[in-house]
CSV table of C-alpha atoms in Angstrom, one decimal:
chain,number,residue,atom,x,y,z
F,1,MET,CA,118.3,111.7,100.4
F,2,THR,CA,118.4,109.9,103.8
F,3,THR,CA,120.6,106.6,104.3
F,4,SER,CA,119.4,104.1,102.0
F,5,LYS,CA,119.2,100.5,102.1
F,6,THR,CA,120.3,97.8,99.8
F,7,VAL,CA,118.0,94.6,99.4
F,8,LYS,CA,118.9,91.5,97.6
F,9,ILE,CA,116.0,89.1,96.7
F,10,ARG,CA,117.1,85.6,96.1
F,11,LYS,CA,113.8,83.5,95.6
F,12,GLY,CA,111.4,84.2,92.8
F,13,MET,CA,111.4,83.9,89.0
F,14,ASN,CA,111.2,86.0,86.1
F,15,ILE,CA,108.8,84.9,83.3
F,16,PRO,CA,110.2,85.2,79.8
F,17,LEU,CA,107.2,86.0,78.0
F,18,LYS,CA,107.2,87.2,74.5
F,19,GLY,CA,105.9,90.7,73.5
F,20,GLU,CA,107.6,93.3,75.7
F,21,ALA,CA,106.6,96.9,74.8
F,22,ASP,CA,109.5,98.6,72.7
F,23,LYS,CA,110.4,102.1,74.4
F,24,VAL,CA,108.4,104.3,71.7
F,25,HIS,CA,105.4,106.3,72.1
F,26,GLY,CA,102.8,105.4,69.8
F,27,THR,CA,99.6,107.5,68.9
F,28,PRO,CA,96.6,105.9,70.6
F,29,PRO,CA,93.1,106.0,68.8
F,30,VAL,CA,90.9,108.7,70.4
F,31,SER,CA,88.9,107.0,73.0
F,32,ASP,CA,85.1,108.2,73.1
F,33,THR,CA,84.1,106.3,76.3
F,34,PHE,CA,85.5,105.9,79.6
F,35,ALA,CA,84.5,103.6,82.6
F,36,ILE,CA,85.2,103.8,86.3
F,37,LYS,CA,84.7,100.5,87.9
F,38,PRO,CA,83.8,100.4,91.5
F,39,THR,CA,85.0,96.6,91.6
F,40,ASP,CA,88.6,98.1,91.1
F,41,PHE,CA,88.5,99.4,94.6
F,42,HIS,CA,88.4,96.5,96.9
F,43,GLY,CA,86.5,96.9,100.1
F,44,ILE,CA,84.5,99.9,99.3
F,45,ARG,CA,80.6,100.0,99.2
F,46,PRO,CA,79.7,102.8,96.5
F,47,LYS,CA,77.1,105.1,96.8
F,48,LEU,CA,76.4,107.0,93.3
F,49,THR,CA,76.2,110.7,93.2
F,50,VAL,CA,75.5,110.8,89.3
F,51,LYS,CA,72.7,109.3,87.2
F,52,GLN,CA,72.4,108.7,83.5
F,53,GLY,CA,72.4,112.0,81.3
F,54,ASP,CA,74.2,113.9,84.1
F,55,GLU,CA,77.0,116.3,82.7
F,56,VAL,CA,80.6,115.9,84.5
F,57,LEU,CA,83.9,117.7,84.3
F,58,ALA,CA,87.2,115.8,84.9
F,59,GLY,CA,87.4,115.8,88.7
F,60,SER,CA,83.7,115.9,89.3
F,61,PRO,CA,82.5,113.2,91.9
F,62,LEU,CA,80.7,110.0,90.5
F,63,PHE,CA,80.4,108.0,93.9
F,64,PHE,CA,81.6,107.8,97.3
F,65,ASP,CA,82.3,105.1,99.7
F,66,LYS,CA,79.5,104.4,102.3
F,67,ASP,CA,81.6,103.7,105.1
F,68,ASN,CA,83.7,106.4,104.5
F,69,PRO,CA,82.1,109.3,102.6
F,70,ASP,CA,85.2,111.5,102.6
F,71,ILE,CA,86.6,108.9,100.1
F,72,VAL,CA,85.5,110.2,96.8
F,73,PHE,CA,85.9,108.7,93.4
F,74,THR,CA,85.8,111.2,90.4
F,75,SER,CA,85.7,111.3,86.6
F,76,PRO,CA,88.7,111.2,84.6
F,77,VAL,CA,87.4,113.2,81.7
F,78,SER,CA,84.6,115.7,81.2
F,79,GLY,CA,81.4,114.4,79.3
F,80,GLU,CA,78.0,112.9,79.9
F,81,ILE,CA,77.2,109.8,81.9
F,82,ALA,CA,76.1,107.5,79.2
F,83,GLU,CA,75.2,104.5,81.3
F,84,ILE,CA,75.5,102.9,84.8
F,85,VAL,CA,76.0,99.2,84.3
F,86,ARG,CA,74.7,97.0,87.1
F,87,GLY,CA,75.2,93.4,87.4
F,88,GLU,CA,73.8,90.8,90.2
F,89,LYS,CA,71.7,92.3,93.1
F,90,ARG,CA,72.0,95.7,91.5
F,91,LYS,CA,75.8,95.9,92.0
F,92,ILE,CA,77.4,98.7,90.2
F,93,LEU,CA,80.0,97.3,87.6
F,94,ASP,CA,80.7,100.4,85.4
F,95,ILE,CA,79.9,104.1,85.1
F,96,LEU,CA,80.4,104.9,81.4
F,97,ILE,CA,81.2,108.3,80.5
F,98,LEU,CA,80.9,109.7,76.8
F,99,ALA,CA,83.7,112.1,76.7
F,100,ASP,CA,83.7,115.9,75.2
F,101,LYS,CA,86.1,116.4,72.5
F,102,GLN,CA,87.7,119.1,74.6
F,103,ASN,CA,88.5,118.0,78.3
F,104,ARG,CA,87.3,120.5,80.7
F,105,HIS,CA,88.3,120.1,84.6
F,106,VAL,CA,87.3,121.2,87.9
F,107,ASP,CA,89.6,123.7,89.7
F,108,PHE,CA,91.2,122.4,93.0
F,109,PRO,CA,93.6,124.6,95.0
F,110,LYS,CA,97.0,124.5,93.7
F,111,GLY,CA,100.2,125.2,95.6
F,112,ASN,CA,103.4,123.9,96.9
F,113,PRO,CA,102.4,121.1,99.3
F,114,SER,CA,105.6,121.5,101.4
F,115,ASN,CA,104.0,124.9,102.5
F,116,MET,CA,100.6,123.3,103.3
F,117,SER,CA,99.2,121.6,106.3
F,118,ARG,CA,98.8,117.9,106.5
F,119,GLU,CA,95.2,118.5,106.7
F,120,ASP,CA,95.2,120.7,103.6
F,121,VAL,CA,97.1,118.2,101.6
F,122,ILE,CA,94.7,115.4,102.6
F,123,LYS,CA,91.5,117.6,101.8
F,124,THR,CA,92.6,118.4,98.3
F,125,LEU,CA,93.5,114.6,97.7
F,126,LEU,CA,90.1,113.4,99.0
F,127,LYS,CA,88.1,116.2,97.1
F,128,SER,CA,89.8,115.5,93.8
F,129,GLY,CA,89.6,111.9,93.9
F,130,THR,CA,93.2,111.1,93.9
F,131,TRP,CA,93.1,109.8,97.4
F,132,PRO,CA,92.1,106.1,96.2
F,133,MET,CA,95.6,106.1,94.8
F,134,ILE,CA,97.0,105.8,98.2
F,135,ARG,CA,96.6,102.1,99.3
F,136,GLN,CA,97.6,100.6,102.6
F,137,ARG,CA,99.1,97.3,104.1
F,138,PRO,CA,97.8,95.4,105.8
F,139,LEU,CA,94.7,94.2,103.9
F,140,ASP,CA,95.6,95.9,100.5
F,141,ILE,CA,92.8,98.3,100.5
F,142,ILE,CA,92.3,102.3,100.1
F,143,ALA,CA,94.1,104.0,102.8
F,144,ASN,CA,92.1,105.7,105.6
F,145,PRO,CA,92.7,109.2,105.8
F,146,SER,CA,92.4,109.2,109.7
F,147,ASP,CA,95.2,106.7,110.0
F,148,LYS,CA,98.7,108.2,110.5
F,149,PRO,CA,101.0,105.6,108.4
F,150,LYS,CA,104.3,104.7,109.6
F,151,SER,CA,106.1,105.1,106.4
F,152,ILE,CA,105.0,105.2,102.7
F,153,PHE,CA,106.5,103.1,99.9
F,154,ILE,CA,106.9,103.7,96.1
F,155,SER,CA,108.3,101.0,94.2
F,156,ALA,CA,110.0,102.4,91.2
F,157,PHE,CA,110.1,99.3,89.1
F,158,ASP,CA,107.7,96.7,88.3
F,159,SER,CA,109.1,93.2,87.9
F,160,ASN,CA,105.9,91.6,86.6
F,161,PRO,CA,106.1,89.8,83.2
F,162,LEU,CA,105.7,92.5,80.3
F,163,ALA,CA,105.5,95.3,82.8
F,164,PRO,CA,105.9,98.9,81.9
F,165,ASP,CA,109.6,100.4,82.4
F,166,MET,CA,108.8,103.0,85.0
F,167,ASP,CA,112.2,104.8,84.4
F,168,PHE,CA,110.8,105.4,80.9
F,169,VAL,CA,107.3,106.4,81.8
F,170,VAL,CA,108.5,109.1,84.3
F,171,HIS,CA,111.3,110.5,82.0
F,172,GLY,CA,110.7,114.2,81.6
F,173,ASN,CA,108.1,114.6,84.4
F,174,GLY,CA,110.9,115.2,87.4
F,175,ASP,CA,108.8,118.3,88.4
F,176,ASP,CA,105.5,116.6,88.8
F,177,PHE,CA,107.2,113.6,90.4
F,178,GLN,CA,109.0,115.7,93.0
F,179,THR,CA,105.7,117.8,93.9
F,180,GLY,CA,103.8,114.4,94.3
F,181,LEU,CA,106.7,113.3,96.5
F,182,ASP,CA,106.4,116.4,98.8
F,183,ALA,CA,102.7,115.9,99.1
F,184,LEU,CA,103.1,112.3,100.4
F,185,ALA,CA,106.0,113.3,102.6
F,186,LYS,CA,103.4,115.5,104.5
F,187,LEU,CA,101.2,112.4,105.0
F,188,THR,CA,103.8,110.5,107.5
F,189,GLU,CA,106.1,111.2,110.3
F,190,GLY,CA,108.1,108.5,109.0
F,191,ARG,CA,109.9,108.3,105.8
F,192,VAL,CA,108.9,107.8,102.2
F,193,HIS,CA,110.5,104.8,100.5
F,194,LEU,CA,111.4,105.2,96.8
F,195,ASN,CA,112.8,101.8,95.9
F,196,VAL,CA,114.6,101.6,92.6
F,197,ARG,CA,116.1,98.4,90.6
F,198,ASN,CA,119.7,98.0,91.7
F,199,GLU,CA,120.9,96.1,88.4
F,200,GLN,CA,120.4,99.0,86.2
F,201,GLY,CA,121.0,102.7,86.3
F,202,ALA,CA,117.6,104.1,87.6
F,203,SER,CA,116.2,107.3,85.8
F,204,LYS,CA,117.6,110.5,87.1
F,205,VAL,CA,113.9,111.3,88.1
F,206,PHE,CA,114.0,108.7,90.6
F,207,LEU,CA,117.8,109.3,91.7
F,208,ASN,CA,117.3,112.9,92.1
F,209,ALA,CA,114.1,112.6,94.2
F,210,ARG,CA,114.3,114.7,97.5
F,211,ASN,CA,112.5,114.3,100.7
F,212,VAL,CA,112.5,110.6,100.3
F,213,GLN,CA,114.9,107.6,101.1
F,214,VAL,CA,116.3,105.9,97.8
F,215,ASN,CA,116.5,102.1,98.4
F,216,LYS,CA,118.1,99.8,96.0
F,217,VAL,CA,116.4,96.3,95.6
F,218,SER,CA,117.5,93.6,93.4
F,219,GLY,CA,116.8,90.2,92.3
F,220,PRO,CA,113.8,88.2,90.2
F,221,HIS,CA,110.2,89.0,90.4
F,222,PRO,CA,108.5,89.7,92.8
F,223,ALA,CA,111.3,92.0,93.8
F,224,GLY,CA,109.2,94.8,92.4
F,225,ASN,CA,106.2,94.2,94.5
F,226,VAL,CA,105.7,96.7,97.3
F,227,GLY,CA,104.7,94.1,99.8
F,228,VAL,CA,108.1,92.3,99.4
F,229,GLN,CA,109.9,95.5,99.8
F,230,ILE,CA,108.0,96.6,102.9
F,231,HIS,CA,108.7,93.1,104.4
F,232,HIS,CA,112.5,93.6,103.9
F,233,ILE,CA,113.0,97.2,104.5
F,234,ASP,CA,110.2,98.4,107.0
F,235,PRO,CA,108.3,95.3,108.2
F,236,ILE,CA,104.6,95.8,109.6
F,237,ASN,CA,104.0,94.9,113.1
F,238,LYS,CA,100.6,94.5,114.5
F,239,GLY,CA,98.7,97.5,114.7
F,240,GLU,CA,101.0,99.3,112.2
F,241,VAL,CA,99.9,100.7,108.8
F,242,VAL,CA,102.1,101.3,105.7
F,243,TRP,CA,100.7,103.1,102.7
F,244,PHE,CA,101.8,102.8,99.2
F,245,VAL,CA,101.4,104.5,95.9
F,246,THR,CA,102.6,103.7,92.2
F,247,PRO,CA,105.1,106.1,90.5
F,248,GLN,CA,102.5,107.0,87.8
F,249,ASP,CA,99.9,107.9,90.7
F,250,VAL,CA,102.5,110.1,92.3
F,251,LEU,CA,102.8,111.9,89.0
F,252,VAL,CA,98.8,112.4,89.0
F,253,ILE,CA,99.2,113.8,92.7
F,254,GLY,CA,102.2,115.9,91.6
F,255,ARG,CA,100.0,117.4,88.5
F,256,LEU,CA,97.0,118.2,91.0
F,257,PHE,CA,99.1,120.3,93.2
F,258,ASN,CA,101.0,122.1,90.2
F,259,THR,CA,97.9,122.6,87.9
F,260,GLY,CA,95.2,122.6,90.3
F,261,LYS,CA,93.7,119.8,88.0
F,262,PHE,CA,92.9,116.1,88.1
F,263,ASP,CA,94.8,115.1,85.0
F,264,ALA,CA,94.1,111.3,84.5
F,265,SER,CA,96.9,110.8,82.0
F,266,ARG,CA,98.7,107.5,82.1
F,267,MET,CA,101.5,105.7,80.0
F,268,VAL,CA,100.4,102.3,79.1
F,269,ALA,CA,102.3,99.4,77.7
F,270,LEU,CA,100.5,97.5,75.3
F,271,ALA,CA,102.2,94.3,75.1
F,272,GLY,CA,102.1,90.5,74.7
F,273,PRO,CA,102.5,87.8,72.0
F,274,GLY,CA,99.1,88.9,70.4
F,275,ILE,CA,100.5,92.4,69.6
F,276,LYS,CA,101.9,93.2,66.2
F,277,LYS,CA,104.2,96.1,67.6
F,278,PRO,CA,104.2,96.2,71.4
F,279,GLN,CA,104.8,99.8,72.5
F,280,TYR,CA,103.6,102.8,75.0
F,281,TYR,CA,100.8,104.7,74.5
F,282,LYS,CA,99.6,107.7,76.5
F,283,THR,CA,96.1,107.3,77.4
F,284,MET,CA,93.7,108.0,80.4
F,285,ILE,CA,92.6,106.0,83.5
F,286,GLY,CA,89.4,104.1,82.3
F,287,ALA,CA,90.1,104.5,78.7
F,288,SER,CA,88.3,102.2,76.3
F,289,VAL,CA,90.8,99.5,75.0
F,290,LYS,CA,88.6,98.8,71.9
F,291,GLY,CA,90.6,101.2,69.4
F,292,LEU,CA,94.1,100.1,70.4
F,293,ILE,CA,93.0,96.2,70.3
F,294,ASN,CA,91.4,96.6,66.8
F,295,GLU,CA,94.3,98.4,65.5
F,296,HIS,CA,97.1,96.5,67.1
F,297,ALA,CA,96.2,92.7,67.9
F,298,THR,CA,97.2,89.8,65.8
F,299,GLU,CA,94.6,87.5,64.1
F,300,GLY,CA,93.4,84.9,66.4
F,301,ASN,CA,91.7,83.9,69.9
F,302,HIS,CA,93.0,86.3,72.3
F,303,ARG,CA,92.8,87.0,76.1
F,304,ILE,CA,92.8,90.9,76.8
F,305,ILE,CA,94.1,91.6,80.1
F,306,SER,CA,94.2,95.1,82.0
F,307,GLY,CA,97.1,94.8,84.1
F,308,ASN,CA,99.9,92.1,84.1
F,309,PRO,CA,99.3,88.4,83.2
F,310,LEU,CA,99.9,87.1,86.7
F,311,THR,CA,97.2,89.6,88.3
F,312,GLY,CA,95.4,91.5,85.8
F,313,LYS,CA,91.7,91.5,85.0
F,314,LYS,CA,90.2,89.7,81.8
F,315,ILE,CA,88.4,92.5,80.1
F,316,GLY,CA,87.5,91.7,76.6
F,317,LYS,CA,88.1,93.4,73.4
F,318,ASP,CA,85.6,96.2,74.4
F,319,GLY,CA,86.6,96.4,77.9
F,320,TYR,CA,88.4,99.5,79.7
F,321,LEU,CA,91.7,100.2,81.3
F,322,GLY,CA,91.4,99.6,85.1
F,323,PHE,CA,92.2,102.3,87.7
F,324,TYR,CA,95.5,101.1,89.1
F,325,ASP,CA,96.7,99.4,85.7
F,326,ALA,CA,99.5,100.6,83.5
F,327,GLN,CA,99.7,97.8,80.9
F,328,ILE,CA,97.2,95.8,78.5
F,329,CYS,CA,98.3,92.3,77.9
F,330,VAL,CA,97.0,90.5,75.0
F,331,LEU,CA,97.9,86.6,75.3
F,332,ASP,CA,96.8,83.5,73.0
F,333,GLU,CA,93.7,81.8,74.5
F,334,GLY,CA,94.8,78.4,75.7
F,335,ASP,CA,91.6,76.6,74.6
F,336,HIS,CA,93.3,73.8,72.7
F,337,TYR,CA,94.1,70.2,73.9
F,338,GLU,CA,97.6,68.7,73.4
F,339,PHE,CA,97.2,65.2,72.2
F,340,PHE,CA,100.0,63.3,74.0
F,341,GLY,CA,101.3,66.6,75.2
F,342,TRP,CA,103.4,65.2,78.1
F,343,MET,CA,105.4,62.9,75.3
F,344,ALA,CA,106.6,65.9,73.3
F,345,PRO,CA,109.9,67.3,73.9
F,346,GLY,CA,108.6,70.7,75.0
F,347,GLY,CA,111.4,72.7,73.6
F,348,ASN,CA,109.2,75.6,73.2
F,349,LYS,CA,107.8,75.4,76.8
F,350,PHE,CA,108.7,77.3,79.6
F,351,SER,CA,109.1,75.3,83.0
F,352,LEU,CA,110.4,76.0,86.4
F,353,SER,CA,110.8,72.5,87.4
F,354,ARG,CA,113.5,71.4,84.5
F,355,THR,CA,110.6,69.3,82.9
F,356,TYR,CA,111.7,70.4,79.6
F,357,PRO,CA,114.9,71.2,77.9
F,358,SER,CA,114.1,74.9,77.8
F,359,TRP,CA,115.7,75.7,80.9
F,360,LEU,CA,119.2,75.4,79.1
F,361,MET,CA,118.2,78.6,76.9
F,362,LYS,CA,118.3,80.9,79.5
F,363,SER,CA,117.5,84.2,77.3
F,364,LYS,CA,114.8,82.7,75.3
F,365,LYS,CA,111.3,84.3,75.3
F,366,TYR,CA,108.1,82.3,75.4
F,367,ASN,CA,104.6,82.4,73.9
F,368,ILE,CA,102.9,81.3,77.1
F,369,ASP,CA,99.0,80.9,76.6
F,370,THR,CA,96.3,80.7,79.2
F,371,ASN,CA,96.4,77.0,79.0
F,372,LEU,CA,96.2,75.4,82.6
F,373,HIS,CA,97.5,72.1,81.1
F,374,GLY,CA,95.6,70.0,83.7
F,375,GLU,CA,92.6,69.9,86.2
F,376,HIS,CA,92.4,71.0,89.9
F,377,ARG,CA,94.0,68.5,92.1
F,378,ALA,CA,94.6,67.8,95.8
F,379,PHE,CA,96.7,70.2,97.6
F,380,VAL,CA,99.6,68.1,98.2
F,381,MET,CA,103.1,69.6,97.4
F,382,SER,CA,106.6,70.0,98.7
F,383,GLY,CA,108.5,73.1,98.3
F,384,GLN,CA,106.9,74.4,95.1
F,385,TYR,CA,105.6,77.8,96.6
F,386,GLU,CA,108.8,78.2,99.0
F,387,LYS,CA,111.0,78.6,95.8
F,388,VAL,CA,109.3,81.6,94.4
F,389,PHE,CA,108.1,83.2,97.6
F,390,PRO,CA,110.9,85.6,98.9
F,391,MET,CA,109.4,86.6,102.4
F,392,ASP,CA,110.0,85.0,105.8
F,393,ILE,CA,106.7,83.6,106.0
F,394,PHE,CA,105.4,80.0,105.4
F,395,PRO,CA,103.3,80.4,102.3
F,396,VAL,CA,101.8,76.9,102.5
F,397,TYR,CA,100.7,76.8,106.0
F,398,LEU,CA,99.2,80.5,105.6
F,399,ILE,CA,97.3,79.2,102.8
F,400,LYS,CA,96.1,76.0,104.7
F,401,ALA,CA,95.1,78.5,107.8
F,402,ILE,CA,93.0,80.6,105.4
F,403,MET,CA,91.3,77.4,104.0
F,404,ALA,CA,90.6,76.4,107.5
F,405,ASN,CA,89.4,79.7,108.4
F,406,ASP,CA,91.6,79.9,111.5
F,407,ILE,CA,92.1,83.7,112.0
F,408,GLU,CA,94.2,83.4,115.1
F,409,LYS,CA,96.7,81.2,112.7
F,410,MET,CA,96.3,83.4,110.0
F,411,GLU,CA,97.7,86.3,112.0
F,412,GLU,CA,100.5,84.0,113.5
F,413,LEU,CA,101.5,83.2,110.1
F,414,GLY,CA,101.8,86.8,108.9
F,415,ILE,CA,98.7,87.6,106.9
F,416,TYR,CA,99.1,91.3,107.8
F,417,GLU,CA,102.2,91.6,105.7
F,418,VAL,CA,100.8,90.1,102.4
F,419,ALA,CA,98.7,90.8,99.5
F,420,PRO,CA,97.2,88.6,96.6
F,421,GLU,CA,99.9,89.8,94.1
F,422,ASP,CA,102.7,88.4,96.4
F,423,PHE,CA,101.2,85.0,95.7
F,424,ALA,CA,100.9,85.3,92.0
F,425,LEU,CA,104.0,83.2,91.2
F,426,CYS,CA,102.8,80.6,93.7
F,427,GLU,CA,99.8,80.1,91.8
F,428,PHE,CA,101.7,80.2,88.4
F,429,VAL,CA,103.8,77.3,89.6
F,430,CYS,CA,101.0,75.5,91.6
F,431,THR,CA,100.7,71.9,90.3
F,432,SER,CA,97.3,71.6,92.3
F,433,LYS,CA,96.1,74.4,90.0
F,434,ILE,CA,94.7,76.3,93.2
F,435,ASP,CA,93.6,79.9,92.9
F,436,VAL,CA,96.0,81.1,95.6
F,437,GLN,CA,95.3,84.7,95.0
F,438,ASP,CA,91.7,84.2,95.6
F,439,VAL,CA,92.3,82.6,98.7
F,440,VAL,CA,94.6,85.1,100.1
F,441,ARG,CA,92.0,87.9,99.2
F,442,LYS,CA,89.3,85.8,101.0
F,443,GLY,CA,91.6,85.7,104.2
F,444,LEU,CA,92.2,89.4,104.1
F,445,ASP,CA,88.5,90.0,103.9
F,446,GLN,CA,88.0,87.9,106.8
F,447,ILE,CA,90.7,89.7,108.9
F,448,ARG,CA,88.8,93.0,107.8
F,449,ILE,CA,85.4,91.7,109.1
F,450,GLU,CA,86.6,90.4,112.0
F,451,ASN,CA,88.4,93.7,113.0
F,452,ALA,CA,85.1,95.9,111.9
F,453,PRO,CA,82.2,93.7,112.6
F,454,ALA,CA,79.9,96.8,112.7
F,455,LYS,CA,80.7,98.2,109.4
F,456,HIS,CA,80.8,95.4,106.8
F,457,HIS,CA,78.5,92.8,105.9
């Protein structure tokens, strides 16, 4: 372990949502179908390598990125390509795989990454389809294998509402985690930063990790966001690139080098007010959530989200777990109208602005539904975003620069440091109901197109 840093985040907010997963392993129903969604990978242009009816193994290529053909996306299970679902303009939405009863794998070279060359580590990651697990800032897209990042970040905790406890998830997987870290250490001449939560004792798997710098971070959400951690520990200057990986993906990378197999196992927290008994399930990337929802959701009209309630995607009861997601949340659909809602005392409502007396009950958890409580309004506000945005950036000015499509101003105001998830809390507290995360995404896409005009449409 090298010299560690301690970071204290002061701005932000923990959202006290009901339905946190108990630290218990449940037995998930067997998922027959799996889906890999090219839309999970922002900024790529997929080119299929399979067609309906083809047989695949776990680790067989399904498609690659037209702009960077070395980046391959592989099947999480063995089976048959059941369907290729397309949307408007023949855009590929889902590649559905009907899984075999017994999972069979492609064999990749195994070995200790510490004894391998950087090129061999990259080659194995690319070929196995684990490379897309490595993403980069700026732009929040899959890392470019020809770049040399100045450092690599792993946030060992997730501060989003109802997020899985990473200490619980990695428990007992120290060997695979260390091998994953050793592989990542080969990719940068800088440091691999492993950031643990300061308030509570982190797992031994994290604290005993070698070949990394363990930093301690404290404070409310978004302290667990990797972008916030990069900003405070090793900020990105113009022209620099930082890569990041989630702890569960470090495990997948570690298992790849230890066993020579792409093992897409993933521990998922099934959580939210719409779940009878929130707990953890071991499943696979791209698994169908249908069985889990049918078995564990309460009666009522629910919204099923792959990911967390602030940044996740609405998937429906027949949906599939997203490539990067480690939680499935079930919230009540807010499709009701509150007659004279503004007159009610609101003791059961959560509010940042102390509108309701609920702020007096600090440990209370709430059943927050998806109701927006109002329409879109003009973008006039003061200080709302700044209260929950813990970076040295002016969030409102940056959003306005993006809306005005002013690239120079966006750069001046720090767009290279941010990703949509860093603005999720701003969106949550925004009284103008602006889709701030969408705005940031558009801004980043604009910058990407500006920097590579020949490659993108």
